[in-house]
Coordinates of N, CA and C in Angstrom, one line a residue:
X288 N 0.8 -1.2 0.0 CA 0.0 0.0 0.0 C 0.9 1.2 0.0
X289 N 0.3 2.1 -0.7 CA 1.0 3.4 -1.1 C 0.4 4.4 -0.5
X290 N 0.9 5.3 0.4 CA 0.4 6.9 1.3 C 1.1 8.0 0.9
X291 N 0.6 9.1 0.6 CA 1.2 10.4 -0.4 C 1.5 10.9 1.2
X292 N 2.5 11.5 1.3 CA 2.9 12.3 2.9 C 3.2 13.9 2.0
X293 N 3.9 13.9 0.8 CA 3.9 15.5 0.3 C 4.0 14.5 -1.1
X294 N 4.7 16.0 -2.1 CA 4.9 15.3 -3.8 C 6.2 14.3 -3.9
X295 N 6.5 14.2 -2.5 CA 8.0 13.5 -3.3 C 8.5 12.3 -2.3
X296 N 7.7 12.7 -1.5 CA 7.6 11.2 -0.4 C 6.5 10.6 -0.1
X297 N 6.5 9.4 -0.2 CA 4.9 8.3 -0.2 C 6.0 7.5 1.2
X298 N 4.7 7.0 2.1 CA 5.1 5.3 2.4 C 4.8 4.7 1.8
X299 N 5.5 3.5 1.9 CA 4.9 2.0 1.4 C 5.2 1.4 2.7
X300 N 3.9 0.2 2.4 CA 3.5 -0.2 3.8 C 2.9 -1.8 3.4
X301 N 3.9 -2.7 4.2 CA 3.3 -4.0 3.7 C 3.0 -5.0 5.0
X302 N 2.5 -6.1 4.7 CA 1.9 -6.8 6.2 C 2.6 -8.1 5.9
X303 N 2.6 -8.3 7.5 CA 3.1 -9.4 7.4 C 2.4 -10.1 8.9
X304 N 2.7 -11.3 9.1 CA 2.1 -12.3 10.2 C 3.6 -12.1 11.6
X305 N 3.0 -11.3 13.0 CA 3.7 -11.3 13.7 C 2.8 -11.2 15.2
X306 N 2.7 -11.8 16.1 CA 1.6 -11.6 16.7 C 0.6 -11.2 17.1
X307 N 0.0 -11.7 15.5 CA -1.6 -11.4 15.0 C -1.0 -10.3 13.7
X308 N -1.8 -10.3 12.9 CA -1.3 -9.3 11.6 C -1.1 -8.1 11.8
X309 N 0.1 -7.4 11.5 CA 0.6 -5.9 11.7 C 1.2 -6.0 10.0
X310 N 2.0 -4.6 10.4 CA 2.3 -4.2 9.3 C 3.5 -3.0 9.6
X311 N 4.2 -3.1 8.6 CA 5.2 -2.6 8.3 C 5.4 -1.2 7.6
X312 N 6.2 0.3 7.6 CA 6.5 1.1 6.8 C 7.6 1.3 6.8
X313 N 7.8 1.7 5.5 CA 8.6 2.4 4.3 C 9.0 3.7 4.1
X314 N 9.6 4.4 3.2 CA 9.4 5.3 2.9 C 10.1 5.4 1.4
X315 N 9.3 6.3 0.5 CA 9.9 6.3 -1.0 C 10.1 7.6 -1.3
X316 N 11.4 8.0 -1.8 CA 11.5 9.1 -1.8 C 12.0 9.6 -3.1
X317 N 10.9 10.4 -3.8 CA 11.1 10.7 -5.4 C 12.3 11.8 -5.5
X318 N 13.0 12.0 -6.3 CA 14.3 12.9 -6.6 C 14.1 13.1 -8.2
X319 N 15.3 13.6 -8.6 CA 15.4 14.6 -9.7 C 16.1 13.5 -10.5
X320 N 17.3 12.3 -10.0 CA 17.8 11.3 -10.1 C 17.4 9.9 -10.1
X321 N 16.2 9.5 -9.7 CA 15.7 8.4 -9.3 C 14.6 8.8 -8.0
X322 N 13.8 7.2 -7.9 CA 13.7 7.1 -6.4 C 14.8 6.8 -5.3
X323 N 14.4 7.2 -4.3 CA 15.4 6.1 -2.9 C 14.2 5.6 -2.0
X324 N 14.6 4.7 -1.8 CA 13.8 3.2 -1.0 C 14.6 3.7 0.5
X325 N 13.6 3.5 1.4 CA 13.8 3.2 2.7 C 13.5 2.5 3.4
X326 N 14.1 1.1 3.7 CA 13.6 0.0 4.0 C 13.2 -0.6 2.7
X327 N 13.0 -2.1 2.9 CA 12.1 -3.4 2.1 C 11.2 -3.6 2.7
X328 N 9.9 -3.7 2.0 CA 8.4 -4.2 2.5 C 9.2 -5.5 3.4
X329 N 8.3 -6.2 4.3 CA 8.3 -6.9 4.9 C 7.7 -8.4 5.1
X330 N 8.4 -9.5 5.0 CA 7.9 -10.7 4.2 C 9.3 -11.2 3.6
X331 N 8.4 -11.6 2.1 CA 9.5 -12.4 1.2 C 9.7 -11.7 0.3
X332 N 10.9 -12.1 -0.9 CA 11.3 -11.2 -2.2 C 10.4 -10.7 -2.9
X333 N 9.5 -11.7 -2.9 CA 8.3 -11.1 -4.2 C 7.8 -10.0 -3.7
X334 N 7.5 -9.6 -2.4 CA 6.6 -8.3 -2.3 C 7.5 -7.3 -2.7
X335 N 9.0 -7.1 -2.4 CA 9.8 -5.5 -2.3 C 9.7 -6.1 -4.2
X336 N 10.1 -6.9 -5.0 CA 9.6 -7.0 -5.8 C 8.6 -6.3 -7.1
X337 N 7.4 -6.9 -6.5 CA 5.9 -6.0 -6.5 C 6.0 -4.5 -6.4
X338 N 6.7 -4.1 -5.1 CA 7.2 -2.5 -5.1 C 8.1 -2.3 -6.1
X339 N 9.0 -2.4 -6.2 CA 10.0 -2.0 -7.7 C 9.0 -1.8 -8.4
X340 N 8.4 -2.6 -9.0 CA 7.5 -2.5 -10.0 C 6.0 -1.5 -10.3
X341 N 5.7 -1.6 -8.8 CA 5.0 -0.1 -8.6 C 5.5 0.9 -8.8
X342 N 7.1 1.4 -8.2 CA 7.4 2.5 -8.5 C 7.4 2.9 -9.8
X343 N 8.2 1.8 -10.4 CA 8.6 1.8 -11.8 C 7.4 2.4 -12.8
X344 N 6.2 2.2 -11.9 CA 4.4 2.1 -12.9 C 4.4 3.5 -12.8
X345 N 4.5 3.9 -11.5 CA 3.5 5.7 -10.7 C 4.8 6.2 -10.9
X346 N 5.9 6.1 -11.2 CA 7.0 7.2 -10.9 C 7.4 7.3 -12.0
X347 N 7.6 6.8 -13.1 CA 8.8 6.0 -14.2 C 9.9 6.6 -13.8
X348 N 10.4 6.1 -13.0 CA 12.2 6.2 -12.4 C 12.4 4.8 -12.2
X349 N 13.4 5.0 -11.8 CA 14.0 3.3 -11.1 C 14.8 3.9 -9.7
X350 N 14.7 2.9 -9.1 CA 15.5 2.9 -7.0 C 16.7 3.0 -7.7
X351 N 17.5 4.1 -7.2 CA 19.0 4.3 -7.5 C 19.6 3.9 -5.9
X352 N 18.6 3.9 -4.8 CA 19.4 4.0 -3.7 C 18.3 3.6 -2.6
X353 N 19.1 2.3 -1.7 CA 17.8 2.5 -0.5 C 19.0 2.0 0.1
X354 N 18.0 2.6 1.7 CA 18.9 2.4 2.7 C 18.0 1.4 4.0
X355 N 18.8 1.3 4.5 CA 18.5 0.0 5.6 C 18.7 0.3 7.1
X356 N 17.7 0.9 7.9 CA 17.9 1.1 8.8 C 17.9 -0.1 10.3
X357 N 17.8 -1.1 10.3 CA 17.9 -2.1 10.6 C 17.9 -3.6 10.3
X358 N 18.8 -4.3 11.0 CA 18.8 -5.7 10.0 C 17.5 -7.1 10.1
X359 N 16.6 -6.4 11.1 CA 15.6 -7.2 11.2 C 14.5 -7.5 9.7
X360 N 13.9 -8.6 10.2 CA 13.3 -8.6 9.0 C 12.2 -7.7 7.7
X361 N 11.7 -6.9 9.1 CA 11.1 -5.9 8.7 C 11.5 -4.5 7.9
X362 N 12.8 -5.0 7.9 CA 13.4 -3.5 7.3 C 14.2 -4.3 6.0
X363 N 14.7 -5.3 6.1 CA 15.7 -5.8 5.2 C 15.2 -7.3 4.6
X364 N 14.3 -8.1 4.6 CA 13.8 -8.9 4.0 C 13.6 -9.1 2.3
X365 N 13.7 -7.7 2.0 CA 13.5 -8.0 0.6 C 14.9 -7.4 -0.3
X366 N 15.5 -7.6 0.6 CA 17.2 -7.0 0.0 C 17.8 -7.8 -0.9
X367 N 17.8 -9.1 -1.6 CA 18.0 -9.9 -2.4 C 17.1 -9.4 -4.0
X368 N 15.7 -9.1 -3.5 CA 15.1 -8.4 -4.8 C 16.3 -6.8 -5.3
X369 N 16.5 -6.2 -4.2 CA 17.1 -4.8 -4.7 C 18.6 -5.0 -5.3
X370 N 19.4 -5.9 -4.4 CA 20.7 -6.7 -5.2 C 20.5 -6.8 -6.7
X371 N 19.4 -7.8 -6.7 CA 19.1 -8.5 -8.2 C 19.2 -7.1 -8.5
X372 N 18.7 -6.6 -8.5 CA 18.5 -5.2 -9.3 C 19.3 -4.4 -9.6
X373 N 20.9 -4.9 -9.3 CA 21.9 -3.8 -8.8 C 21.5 -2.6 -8.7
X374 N 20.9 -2.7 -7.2 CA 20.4 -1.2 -6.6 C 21.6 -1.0 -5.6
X375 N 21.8 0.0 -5.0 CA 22.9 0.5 -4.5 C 22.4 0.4 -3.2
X376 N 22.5 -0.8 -1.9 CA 21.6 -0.8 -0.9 C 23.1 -0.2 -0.1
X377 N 22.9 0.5 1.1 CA 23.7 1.0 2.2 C 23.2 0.7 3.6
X378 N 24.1 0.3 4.5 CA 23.5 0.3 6.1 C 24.8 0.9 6.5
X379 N 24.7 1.2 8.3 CA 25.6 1.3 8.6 C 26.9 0.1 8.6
X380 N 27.7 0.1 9.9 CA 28.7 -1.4 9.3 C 28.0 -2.3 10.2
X381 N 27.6 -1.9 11.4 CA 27.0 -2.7 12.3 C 25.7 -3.7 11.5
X382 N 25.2 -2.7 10.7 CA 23.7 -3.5 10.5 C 24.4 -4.5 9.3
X383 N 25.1 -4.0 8.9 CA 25.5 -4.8 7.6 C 26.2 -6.2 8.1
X384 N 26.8 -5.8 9.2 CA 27.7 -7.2 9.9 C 26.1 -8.0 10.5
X385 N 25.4 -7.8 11.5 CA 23.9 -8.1 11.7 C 23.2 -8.8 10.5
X386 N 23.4 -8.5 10.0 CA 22.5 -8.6 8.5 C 23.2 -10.3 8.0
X387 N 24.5 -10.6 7.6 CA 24.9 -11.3 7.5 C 24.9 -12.8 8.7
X388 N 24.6 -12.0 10.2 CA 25.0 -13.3 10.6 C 23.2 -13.7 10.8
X389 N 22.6 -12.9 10.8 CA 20.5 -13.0 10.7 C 20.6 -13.9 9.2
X390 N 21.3 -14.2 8.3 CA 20.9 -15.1 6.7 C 20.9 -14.2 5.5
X391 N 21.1 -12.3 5.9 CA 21.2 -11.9 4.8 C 22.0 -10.9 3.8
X392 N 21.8 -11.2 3.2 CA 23.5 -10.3 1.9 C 23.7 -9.1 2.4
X393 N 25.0 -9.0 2.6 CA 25.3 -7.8 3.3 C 25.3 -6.5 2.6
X394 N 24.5 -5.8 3.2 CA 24.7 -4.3 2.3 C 25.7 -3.3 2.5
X395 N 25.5 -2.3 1.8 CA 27.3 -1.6 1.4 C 27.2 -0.7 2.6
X396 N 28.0 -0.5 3.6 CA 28.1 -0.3 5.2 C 29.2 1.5 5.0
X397 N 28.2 1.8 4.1 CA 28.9 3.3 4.3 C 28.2 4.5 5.0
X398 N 26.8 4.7 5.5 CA 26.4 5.1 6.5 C 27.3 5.7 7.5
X399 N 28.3 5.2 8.3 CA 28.9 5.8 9.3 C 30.0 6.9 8.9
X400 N 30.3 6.6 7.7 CA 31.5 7.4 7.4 C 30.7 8.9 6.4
X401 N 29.7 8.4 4.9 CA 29.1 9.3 4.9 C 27.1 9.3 5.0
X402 N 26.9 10.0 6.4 CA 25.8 9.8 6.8 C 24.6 10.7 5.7
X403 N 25.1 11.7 5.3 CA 24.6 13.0 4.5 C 24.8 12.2 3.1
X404 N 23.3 12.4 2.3 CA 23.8 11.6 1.1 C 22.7 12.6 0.0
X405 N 23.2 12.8 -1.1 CA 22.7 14.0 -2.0 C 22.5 13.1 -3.5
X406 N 21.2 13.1 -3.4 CA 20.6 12.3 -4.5 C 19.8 13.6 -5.7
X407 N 20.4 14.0 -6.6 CA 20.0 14.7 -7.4 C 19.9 16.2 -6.7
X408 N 18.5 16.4 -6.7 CA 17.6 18.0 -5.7 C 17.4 17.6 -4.0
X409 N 17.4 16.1 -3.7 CA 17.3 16.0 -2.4 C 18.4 15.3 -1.5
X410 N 18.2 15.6 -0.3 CA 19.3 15.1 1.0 C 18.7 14.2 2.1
X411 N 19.7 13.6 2.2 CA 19.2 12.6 3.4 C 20.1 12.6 4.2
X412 N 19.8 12.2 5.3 CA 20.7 12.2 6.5 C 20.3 10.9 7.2
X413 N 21.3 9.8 7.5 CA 21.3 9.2 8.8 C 22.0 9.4 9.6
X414 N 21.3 8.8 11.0 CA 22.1 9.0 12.0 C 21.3 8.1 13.3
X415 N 22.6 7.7 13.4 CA 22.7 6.4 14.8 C 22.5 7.2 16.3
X416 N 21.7 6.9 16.6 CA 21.7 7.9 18.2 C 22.1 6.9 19.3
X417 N 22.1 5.8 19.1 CA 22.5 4.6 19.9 C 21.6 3.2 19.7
X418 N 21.6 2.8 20.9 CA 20.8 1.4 20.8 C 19.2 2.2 21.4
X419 N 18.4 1.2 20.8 CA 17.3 1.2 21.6 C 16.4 0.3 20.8
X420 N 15.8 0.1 20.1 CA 14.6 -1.0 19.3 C 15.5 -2.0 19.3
X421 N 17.0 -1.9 18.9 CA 18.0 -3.0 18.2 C 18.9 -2.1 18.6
X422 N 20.1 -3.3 18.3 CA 21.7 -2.1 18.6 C 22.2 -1.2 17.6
X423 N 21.2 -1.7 16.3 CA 21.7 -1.0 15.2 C 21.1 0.2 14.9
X424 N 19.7 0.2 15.3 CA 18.8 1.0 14.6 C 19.4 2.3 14.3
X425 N 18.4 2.7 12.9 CA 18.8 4.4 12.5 C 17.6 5.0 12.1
X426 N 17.8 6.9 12.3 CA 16.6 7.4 11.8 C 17.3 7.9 10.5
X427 N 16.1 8.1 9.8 CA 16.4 8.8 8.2 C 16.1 10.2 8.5
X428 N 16.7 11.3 8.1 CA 16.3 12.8 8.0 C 15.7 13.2 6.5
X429 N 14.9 13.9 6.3 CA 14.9 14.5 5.2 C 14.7 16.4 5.3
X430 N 15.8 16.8 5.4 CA 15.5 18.0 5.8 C 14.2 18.8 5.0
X431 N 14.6 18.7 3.8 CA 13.5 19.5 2.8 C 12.5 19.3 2.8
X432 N 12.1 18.0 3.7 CA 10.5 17.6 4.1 C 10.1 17.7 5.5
X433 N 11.5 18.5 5.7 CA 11.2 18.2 8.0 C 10.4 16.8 8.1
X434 N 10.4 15.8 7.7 CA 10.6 14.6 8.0 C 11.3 13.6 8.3
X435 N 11.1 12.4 9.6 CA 12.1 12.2 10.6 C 11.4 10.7 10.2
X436 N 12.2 9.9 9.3 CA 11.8 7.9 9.6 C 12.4 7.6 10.7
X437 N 11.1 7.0 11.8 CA 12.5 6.4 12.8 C 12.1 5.4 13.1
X438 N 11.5 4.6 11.7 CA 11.4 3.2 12.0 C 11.1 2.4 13.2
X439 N 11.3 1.6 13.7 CA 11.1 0.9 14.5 C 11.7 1.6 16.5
X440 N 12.7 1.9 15.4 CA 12.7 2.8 16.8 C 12.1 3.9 17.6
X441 N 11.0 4.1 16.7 CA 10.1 4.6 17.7 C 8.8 4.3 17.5
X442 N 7.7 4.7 18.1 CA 6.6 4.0 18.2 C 5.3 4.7 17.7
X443 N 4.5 4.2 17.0 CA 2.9 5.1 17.1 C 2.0 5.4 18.1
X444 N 1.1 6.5 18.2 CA 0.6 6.8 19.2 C -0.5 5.5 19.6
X445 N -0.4 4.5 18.8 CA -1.4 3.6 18.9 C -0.6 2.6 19.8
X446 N 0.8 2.3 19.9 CA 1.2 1.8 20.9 C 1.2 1.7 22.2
X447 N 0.7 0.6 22.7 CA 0.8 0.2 24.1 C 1.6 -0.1 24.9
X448 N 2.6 -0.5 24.1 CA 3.8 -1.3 24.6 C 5.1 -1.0 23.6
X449 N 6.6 -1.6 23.8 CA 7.5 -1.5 23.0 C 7.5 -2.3 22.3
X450 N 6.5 -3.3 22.3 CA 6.5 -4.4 20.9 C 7.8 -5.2 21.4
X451 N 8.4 -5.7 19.7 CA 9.5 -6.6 20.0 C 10.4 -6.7 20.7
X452 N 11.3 -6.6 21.8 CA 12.0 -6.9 22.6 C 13.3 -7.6 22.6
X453 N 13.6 -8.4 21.7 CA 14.3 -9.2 21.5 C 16.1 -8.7 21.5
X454 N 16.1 -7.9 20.4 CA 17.3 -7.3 20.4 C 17.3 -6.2 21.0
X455 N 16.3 -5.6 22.1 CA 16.0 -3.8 22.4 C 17.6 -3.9 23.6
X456 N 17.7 -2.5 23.9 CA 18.4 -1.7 24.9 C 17.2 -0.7 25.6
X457 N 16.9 -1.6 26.5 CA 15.5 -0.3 27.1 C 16.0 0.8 28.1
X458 N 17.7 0.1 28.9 CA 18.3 1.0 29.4 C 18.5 2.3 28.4
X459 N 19.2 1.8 27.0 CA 19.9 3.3 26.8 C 18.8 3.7 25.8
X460 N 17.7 3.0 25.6 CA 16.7 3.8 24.3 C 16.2 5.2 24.6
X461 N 16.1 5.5 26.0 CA 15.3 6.8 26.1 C 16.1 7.7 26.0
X462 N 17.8 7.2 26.3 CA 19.2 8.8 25.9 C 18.7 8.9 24.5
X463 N 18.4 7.5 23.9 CA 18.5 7.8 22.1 C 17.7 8.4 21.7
X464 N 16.4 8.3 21.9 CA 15.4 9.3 21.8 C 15.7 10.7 22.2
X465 N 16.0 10.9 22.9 CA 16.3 12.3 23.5 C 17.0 12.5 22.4
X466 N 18.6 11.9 22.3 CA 19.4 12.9 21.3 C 18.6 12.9 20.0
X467 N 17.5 11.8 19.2 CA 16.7 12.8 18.3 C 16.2 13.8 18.2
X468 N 15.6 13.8 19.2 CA 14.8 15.1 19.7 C 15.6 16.3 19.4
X469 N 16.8 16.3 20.2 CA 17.9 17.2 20.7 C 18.2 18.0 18.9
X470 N 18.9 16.5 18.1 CA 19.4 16.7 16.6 C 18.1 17.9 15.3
X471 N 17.0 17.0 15.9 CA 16.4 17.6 14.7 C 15.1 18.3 15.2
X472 N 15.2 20.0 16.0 CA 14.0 20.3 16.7 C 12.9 21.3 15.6
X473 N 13.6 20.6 14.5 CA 12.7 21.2 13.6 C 11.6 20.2 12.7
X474 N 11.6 19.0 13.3 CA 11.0 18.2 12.6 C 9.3 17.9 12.5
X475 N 8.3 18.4 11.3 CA 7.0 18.2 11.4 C 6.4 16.6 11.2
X476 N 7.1 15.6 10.6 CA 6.3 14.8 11.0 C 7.2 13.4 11.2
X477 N 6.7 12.4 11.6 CA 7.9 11.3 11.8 C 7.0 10.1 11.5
X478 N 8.0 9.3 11.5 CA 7.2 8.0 10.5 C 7.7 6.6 11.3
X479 N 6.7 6.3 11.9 CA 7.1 5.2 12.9 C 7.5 3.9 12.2
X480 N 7.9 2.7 12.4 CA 8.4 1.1 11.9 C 6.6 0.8 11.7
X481 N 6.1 1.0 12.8 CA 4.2 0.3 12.5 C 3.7 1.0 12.9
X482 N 2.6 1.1 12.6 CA 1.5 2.1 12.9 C 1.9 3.9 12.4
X483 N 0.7 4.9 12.5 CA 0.0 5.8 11.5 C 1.5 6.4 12.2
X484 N 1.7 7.9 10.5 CA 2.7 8.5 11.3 C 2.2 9.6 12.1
X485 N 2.9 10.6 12.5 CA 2.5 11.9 14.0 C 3.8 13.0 13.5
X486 N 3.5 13.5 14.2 CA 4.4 14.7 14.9 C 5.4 14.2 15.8
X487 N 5.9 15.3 16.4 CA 7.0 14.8 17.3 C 6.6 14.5 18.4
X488 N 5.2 14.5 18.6 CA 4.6 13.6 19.8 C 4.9 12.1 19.6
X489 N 5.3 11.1 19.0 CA 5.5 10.1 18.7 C 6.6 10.1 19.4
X490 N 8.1 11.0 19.2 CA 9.0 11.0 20.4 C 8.6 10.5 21.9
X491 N 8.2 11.6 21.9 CA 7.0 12.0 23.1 C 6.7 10.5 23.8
X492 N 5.9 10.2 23.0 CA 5.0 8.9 23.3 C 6.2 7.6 23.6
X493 N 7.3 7.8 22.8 CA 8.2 6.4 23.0 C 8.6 6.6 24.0
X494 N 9.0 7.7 24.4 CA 9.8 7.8 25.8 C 9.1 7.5 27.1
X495 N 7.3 7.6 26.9 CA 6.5 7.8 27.9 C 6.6 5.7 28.0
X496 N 6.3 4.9 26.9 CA 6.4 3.6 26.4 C 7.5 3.1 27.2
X497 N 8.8 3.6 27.2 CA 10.3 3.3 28.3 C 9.9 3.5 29.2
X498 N 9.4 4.6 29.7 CA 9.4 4.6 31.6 C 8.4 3.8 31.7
X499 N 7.4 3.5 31.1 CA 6.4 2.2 31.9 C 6.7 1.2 31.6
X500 N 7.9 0.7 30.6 CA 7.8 -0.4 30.9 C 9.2 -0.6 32.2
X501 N 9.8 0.5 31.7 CA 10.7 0.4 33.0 C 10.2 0.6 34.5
X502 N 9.3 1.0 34.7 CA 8.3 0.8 35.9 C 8.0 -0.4 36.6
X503 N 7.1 -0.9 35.0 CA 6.7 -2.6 35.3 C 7.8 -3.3 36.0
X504 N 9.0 -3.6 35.2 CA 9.9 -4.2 35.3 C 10.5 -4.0 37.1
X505 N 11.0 -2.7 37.1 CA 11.0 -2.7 38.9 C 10.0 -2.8 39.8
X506 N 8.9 -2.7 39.8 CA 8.0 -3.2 40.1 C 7.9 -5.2 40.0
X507 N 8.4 -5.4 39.4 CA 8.0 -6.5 39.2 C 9.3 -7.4 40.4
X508 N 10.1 -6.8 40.2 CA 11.5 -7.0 41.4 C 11.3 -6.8 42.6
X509 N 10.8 -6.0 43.3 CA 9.9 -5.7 44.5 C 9.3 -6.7 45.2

């Protein structure tokens, strides 16, 4: 599924089976040069797939560039489609090392060295604020859209909970949040891993998500 956020950035948003059906976003970002892909739909090859081929329909460009903000499946599952493609996929080195020992091809791990990346008329910016969803996670900047992807690492206002768990840092997620906050106080909208995007109340809301569950948790020690 396709969501217009302004003329040059859409989500894409695919579902997958995780306890009980959710769903996943994206972000596509049209340029003067191509699209750039943010994240792979989530699932198997054929769906990021299916998106190539969308874009290819509504845009007539081709993905010159996507980036990979985590190595979980939900962000990187369809990275074998973009390969095939020789698309130019990038993570940081961490996610790229992650990526490989999780089953999957490692992508080009230049992220850390150049975070700022200039695609035709537009810029992107990542940036690592630490651990918190995963050890890897990253947000995408788009200044020219004051829009902030921060994927999985942060949360919709529809969240109850921090969801997956598995690889989190719940100690240091809330510094990471903050130094978003801190980096980009000019940001109008932000685009969570699941669920609708927000404002910078979504910040807001993850950090409020940390202290209860860090509550429960001492509480539960007591």
């Amino acid at each position: 599924m396709l969501t217009k956020l302004n003329d040059k950035v859409w989500l894409h948003t695919s579902y997958n089976e995780w306890n009980g059906t959710t769903y996943h976003n994206g972000l596509i970002v049209s340029t003067s040069k191509g699209v750039v892909l943010i994240d792979t739909t989530w699932g198997d090859t054929q769906k990021t797939e299916e998106l190539l081929q969308m874009i290819k329909k509504h845009w007539k460009k081709d993905v010159v560039l996507a980036l990979i903000t985590h190595a979980h499946d939900d962000s990187i599952s369809g990275i074998r489609a973009l390969l095939h493609q020789k698309i130019d996929v990038r993570s940081t080195r961490l996610t790229a090392k992650l990526a490989k020992e999780y089953g999957y091809p490692s992508p080009n791990p230049t992220l850390d060295e150049k975070p700022v990346i200039k695609v035709g008329d537009t810029i992107l910016e990542a940036y690592y604020p630490g651990e918190g969803h995963s050890s890897d996670n990253i947000t995408v900047w788009l200044p020219q859209s004051k829009i902030l992807f921060g994927g999985c690492f942060v949360k919709s206002l529809d969240a109850k909970d921090l969801g997956n768990l598995s690889d989190a840092n719940v100690e240091q997620w809330d510094d990471s949040v903050q130094k978003v906050i801190k980096k980009y106080p000019q940001v109008e909208t932000v685009v969570p891993g699941h669920g609708k995007t927000g404002g910078k109340n979504l910040l807001d809301h993850t950090i409020e998500l940390i202290k209860q569950h860090s509550q429960k948790q001492e509480a539960a020690l007591k």
